[in-house]
Amino acid sequence: MPVGPDSAVYPDLLMLGAGPMDRLREAGIASGPGEVFARHKGLGLLVRRGVGDEIDSLETFAASDLQYVMATPRERGARAQYLKTLKSLIGRARTERLQAREVSDFPGRIAIQHRDIPHAVMNDIAPVGIVFTHLAAFYADRWPERLRHVAVPEAESFGTEIRISKTVRPAANPSLVEAFNDFLMLNSPVVYPAAGFSDMGDGQRDRGD
């Protein structure tokens, strides 16, 4: 399906991290730096029940010999953030040793971590997944008989902001775009923390300037 400014399928709004948003702005796709509406809490662990029951923290996971999966190099933003967090929390040498246990590829992998990580953990490809902690918590809550969420509170300082921006193409229905944006900004301070994101407070929200 063709997607482009001249096609019928093209977004009016983009919801991205600051880095990707800046790149799309430089490419002439995003109309501005975007407005911050949420901040996630960094990485967490998704663990298969019955395997690795001793894993209750990043430290016990790093000390184990369990294999794991995380975002591929094609998902460069998330992967870079995970590796930066690991190097800061457990050190570069231990992170490099940990990477030797990574299952980097498997049949059916599509390089979308939201699908690949729970798929791998639930299908005996790897017993542990490294993924954003709100996603790990969601999957564990959805399949509690098969999955556990292990939070990594110290990773929260590595969480990043998520922004919303219009694209440069004029919207077919500007009032609808504005209504959605207003609804998001009004409700995000309550809805996103309830879903496992950081409680930003009014003073931490900005317009990406």
GROMACS .gro file of C-alpha atoms in nm:
model
  209
    1MET     CA    1   0.000   0.000   0.000
    2PRO     CA    2   0.162   0.330  -0.105
    3VAL     CA    3   0.206   0.578   0.177
    4GLY     CA    4   0.314   0.933   0.107
    5PRO     CA    5   0.200   1.297   0.115
    6ASP     CA    6   0.024   1.253  -0.220
    7SER     CA    7  -0.147   0.923  -0.132
    8ALA     CA    8  -0.481   0.858   0.035
    9VAL     CA    9  -0.304   0.689   0.327
   10TYR     CA   10  -0.095   0.943   0.514
   11PRO     CA   11  -0.104   1.055   0.880
   12ASP     CA   12  -0.221   1.389   1.004
   13LEU     CA   13  -0.043   1.334   1.337
   14LEU     CA   14   0.279   1.164   1.448
   15MET     CA   15   0.339   1.021   1.797
   16LEU     CA   16   0.709   0.955   1.850
   17GLY     CA   17   1.007   0.988   2.078
   18ALA     CA   18   1.208   1.308   2.059
   19GLY     CA   19   1.488   1.160   1.845
   20PRO     CA   20   1.266   1.012   1.573
   21MET     CA   21   1.048   1.324   1.577
   22ASP     CA   22   1.351   1.545   1.521
   23ARG     CA   23   1.465   1.327   1.231
   24LEU     CA   24   1.123   1.348   1.067
   25ARG     CA   25   1.121   1.723   1.119
   26GLU     CA   26   1.459   1.748   0.946
   27ALA     CA   27   1.323   1.533   0.664
   28GLY     CA   28   1.034   1.774   0.614
   29ILE     CA   29   0.764   1.536   0.739
   30ALA     CA   30   0.687   1.657   1.092
   31SER     CA   31   0.574   2.017   1.114
   32GLY     CA   32   0.753   2.087   1.442
   33PRO     CA   33   0.936   1.938   1.742
   34GLY     CA   34   0.607   1.821   1.889
   35GLU     CA   35   0.431   1.851   2.221
   36VAL     CA   36   0.522   1.615   2.507
   37PHE     CA   37   0.229   1.410   2.633
   38ALA     CA   38   0.395   1.116   2.812
   39ARG     CA   39   0.723   0.978   2.941
   40HIS     CA   40   0.791   0.608   2.982
   41LYS     CA   41   0.987   0.445   3.264
   42GLY     CA   42   1.259   0.273   3.065
   43LEU     CA   43   1.321  -0.097   3.039
   44GLY     CA   44   1.173  -0.384   3.236
   45LEU     CA   45   1.195  -0.763   3.215
   46LEU     CA   46   0.935  -1.002   3.081
   47VAL     CA   47   1.000  -1.352   3.221
   48ARG     CA   48   0.838  -1.682   3.132
   49ARG     CA   49   0.678  -1.850   3.432
   50GLY     CA   50   0.844  -2.175   3.537
   51VAL     CA   51   1.182  -2.067   3.400
   52GLY     CA   52   1.406  -1.821   3.578
   53ASP     CA   53   1.191  -1.805   3.889
   54GLU     CA   54   1.493  -1.666   4.073
   55ILE     CA   55   1.492  -1.355   3.853
   56ASP     CA   56   1.358  -1.069   4.061
   57SER     CA   57   1.577  -0.780   3.947
   58LEU     CA   58   1.814  -0.670   3.674
   59GLU     CA   59   2.104  -0.780   3.896
   60THR     CA   60   1.981  -1.139   3.934
   61PHE     CA   61   1.909  -1.155   3.560
   62ALA     CA   62   2.259  -1.032   3.473
   63ALA     CA   63   2.409  -1.289   3.711
   64SER     CA   64   2.211  -1.574   3.553
   65ASP     CA   65   2.287  -1.766   3.234
   66LEU     CA   66   1.941  -1.720   3.080
   67GLN     CA   67   1.905  -1.617   2.718
   68TYR     CA   68   1.692  -1.318   2.626
   69VAL     CA   69   1.548  -1.115   2.339
   70MET     CA   70   1.520  -0.742   2.287
   71ALA     CA   71   1.472  -0.491   2.006
   72THR     CA   72   1.674  -0.558   1.690
   73PRO     CA   73   1.924  -0.314   1.535
   74ARG     CA   74   1.644  -0.219   1.295
   75GLU     CA   75   1.463  -0.073   1.598
   76ARG     CA   76   1.763   0.145   1.666
   77GLY     CA   77   1.608   0.395   1.904
   78ALA     CA   78   1.475   0.140   2.153
   79ARG     CA   79   1.782  -0.084   2.123
   80ALA     CA   80   2.022   0.204   2.179
   81GLN     CA   81   1.828   0.310   2.486
   82TYR     CA   82   1.828  -0.042   2.632
   83LEU     CA   83   2.202  -0.079   2.582
   84LYS     CA   84   2.273   0.265   2.727
   85THR     CA   85   2.064   0.178   3.032
   86LEU     CA   86   2.232  -0.159   3.081
   87LYS     CA   87   2.582  -0.012   3.050
   88SER     CA   88   2.497   0.255   3.305
   89LEU     CA   89   2.333   0.017   3.555
   90ILE     CA   90   2.552  -0.296   3.533
   91GLY     CA   91   2.863  -0.168   3.354
   92ARG     CA   92   3.000  -0.201   3.003
   93ALA     CA   93   3.184  -0.530   3.061
   94ARG     CA   94   2.881  -0.706   3.209
   95THR     CA   95   2.659  -0.569   2.933
   96GLU     CA   96   2.893  -0.709   2.670
   97ARG     CA   97   2.887  -1.049   2.840
   98LEU     CA   98   2.510  -1.025   2.860
   99GLN     CA   99   2.489  -0.959   2.486
  100ALA     CA  100   2.652  -1.296   2.421
  101ARG     CA  101   2.328  -1.451   2.556
  102GLU     CA  102   2.098  -1.257   2.325
  103VAL     CA  103   1.881  -1.451   2.080
  104SER     CA  104   1.913  -1.210   1.791
  105ASP     CA  105   1.698  -1.386   1.533
  106PHE     CA  106   1.432  -1.653   1.511
  107PRO     CA  107   1.173  -1.772   1.257
  108GLY     CA  108   0.891  -1.525   1.210
  109ARG     CA  109   1.068  -1.228   1.365
  110ILE     CA  110   0.934  -0.903   1.216
  111ALA     CA  111   1.149  -0.645   1.403
  112ILE     CA  112   0.854  -0.499   1.593
  113GLN     CA  113   0.936  -0.546   1.960
  114HIS     CA  114   0.575  -0.504   2.075
  115ARG     CA  115   0.501  -0.836   1.902
  116ASP     CA  116   0.841  -1.011   1.892
  117ILE     CA  117   0.923  -1.000   2.263
  118PRO     CA  118   0.607  -1.163   2.405
  119HIS     CA  119   0.603  -1.407   2.111
  120ALA     CA  120   0.958  -1.522   2.185
  121VAL     CA  121   0.908  -1.551   2.561
  122MET     CA  122   0.583  -1.745   2.531
  123ASN     CA  123   0.709  -1.979   2.257
  124ASP     CA  124   1.026  -2.110   2.425
  125ILE     CA  125   1.258  -1.904   2.206
  126ALA     CA  126   1.406  -1.723   2.507
  127PRO     CA  127   1.291  -1.717   2.870
  128VAL     CA  128   1.346  -1.344   2.920
  129GLY     CA  129   1.261  -1.035   2.719
  130ILE     CA  130   1.396  -0.684   2.765
  131VAL     CA  131   1.129  -0.433   2.669
  132PHE     CA  132   0.980  -0.108   2.794
  133THR     CA  133   0.844  -0.176   3.140
  134HIS     CA  134   0.488  -0.061   3.063
  135LEU     CA  135   0.475  -0.320   2.784
  136ALA     CA  136   0.618  -0.595   3.006
  137ALA     CA  137   0.357  -0.513   3.270
  138PHE     CA  138   0.079  -0.517   3.010
  139TYR     CA  139   0.178  -0.858   2.872
  140ALA     CA  140   0.217  -1.008   3.220
  141ASP     CA  141  -0.124  -0.876   3.319
  142ARG     CA  142  -0.279  -1.014   3.000
  143TRP     CA  143  -0.122  -1.362   3.033
  144PRO     CA  144  -0.046  -1.398   3.408
  145GLU     CA  145  -0.039  -1.777   3.389
  146ARG     CA  146   0.252  -1.763   3.143
  147LEU     CA  147   0.441  -1.440   3.205
  148ARG     CA  148   0.589  -1.233   3.488
  149HIS     CA  149   0.688  -0.869   3.487
  150VAL     CA  150   1.006  -0.778   3.673
  151ALA     CA  151   1.030  -0.403   3.719
  152VAL     CA  152   1.365  -0.221   3.708
  153PRO     CA  153   1.293   0.098   3.906
  154GLU     CA  154   1.642   0.234   3.856
  155ALA     CA  155   1.580   0.241   3.479
  156GLU     CA  156   1.313   0.509   3.511
  157SER     CA  157   1.568   0.788   3.485
  158PHE     CA  158   1.649   0.659   3.134
  159GLY     CA  159   1.287   0.685   3.019
  160THR     CA  160   1.219   0.920   2.732
  161GLU     CA  161   0.945   1.161   2.638
  162ILE     CA  162   0.683   1.087   2.375
  163ARG     CA  163   0.562   1.372   2.159
  164ILE     CA  164   0.282   1.448   1.916
  165SER     CA  165   0.318   1.670   1.609
  166LYS     CA  166   0.124   1.743   1.294
  167THR     CA  167   0.268   1.641   0.959
  168VAL     CA  168   0.343   1.911   0.704
  169ARG     CA  169   0.063   1.801   0.472
  170PRO     CA  170  -0.252   2.008   0.533
  171ALA     CA  171  -0.515   1.800   0.709
  172ALA     CA  172  -0.837   1.722   0.526
  173ASN     CA  173  -1.026   1.796   0.848
  174PRO     CA  174  -0.821   2.039   1.063
  175SER     CA  175  -1.091   2.070   1.329
  176LEU     CA  176  -1.089   1.692   1.383
  177VAL     CA  177  -0.710   1.693   1.418
  178GLU     CA  178  -0.726   1.973   1.672
  179ALA     CA  179  -1.003   1.796   1.863
  180PHE     CA  180  -0.796   1.477   1.889
  181ASN     CA  181  -0.486   1.669   1.997
  182ASP     CA  182  -0.682   1.859   2.263
  183PHE     CA  183  -0.839   1.536   2.390
  184LEU     CA  184  -0.498   1.368   2.414
  185MET     CA  185  -0.333   1.655   2.599
  186LEU     CA  186  -0.627   1.687   2.839
  187ASN     CA  187  -0.640   1.318   2.930
  188SER     CA  188  -0.279   1.200   2.900
  189PRO     CA  189  -0.172   1.323   3.249
  190VAL     CA  190  -0.419   1.073   3.399
  191VAL     CA  191  -0.439   0.792   3.145
  192TYR     CA  192  -0.068   0.736   3.080
  193PRO     CA  193   0.049   0.714   3.444
  194ALA     CA  194  -0.236   0.471   3.508
  195ALA     CA  195  -0.095   0.257   3.224
  196GLY     CA  196   0.254   0.244   3.374
  197PHE     CA  197   0.414   0.562   3.242
  198SER     CA  198   0.580   0.828   3.456
  199ASP     CA  199   0.368   1.081   3.641
  200MET     CA  200   0.503   1.392   3.476
  201GLY     CA  201   0.302   1.663   3.647
  202ASP     CA  202   0.191   1.980   3.474
  203GLY     CA  203   0.528   2.143   3.516
  204GLN     CA  204   0.708   1.874   3.314
  205ARG     CA  205   0.495   1.898   3.002
  206ASP     CA  206   0.617   2.123   2.725
  207ARG     CA  207   0.584   2.179   2.354
  208GLY     CA  208   0.926   2.045   2.257
  209ASP     CA  209   1.093   2.386   2.220
   0.00000   0.00000   0.00000
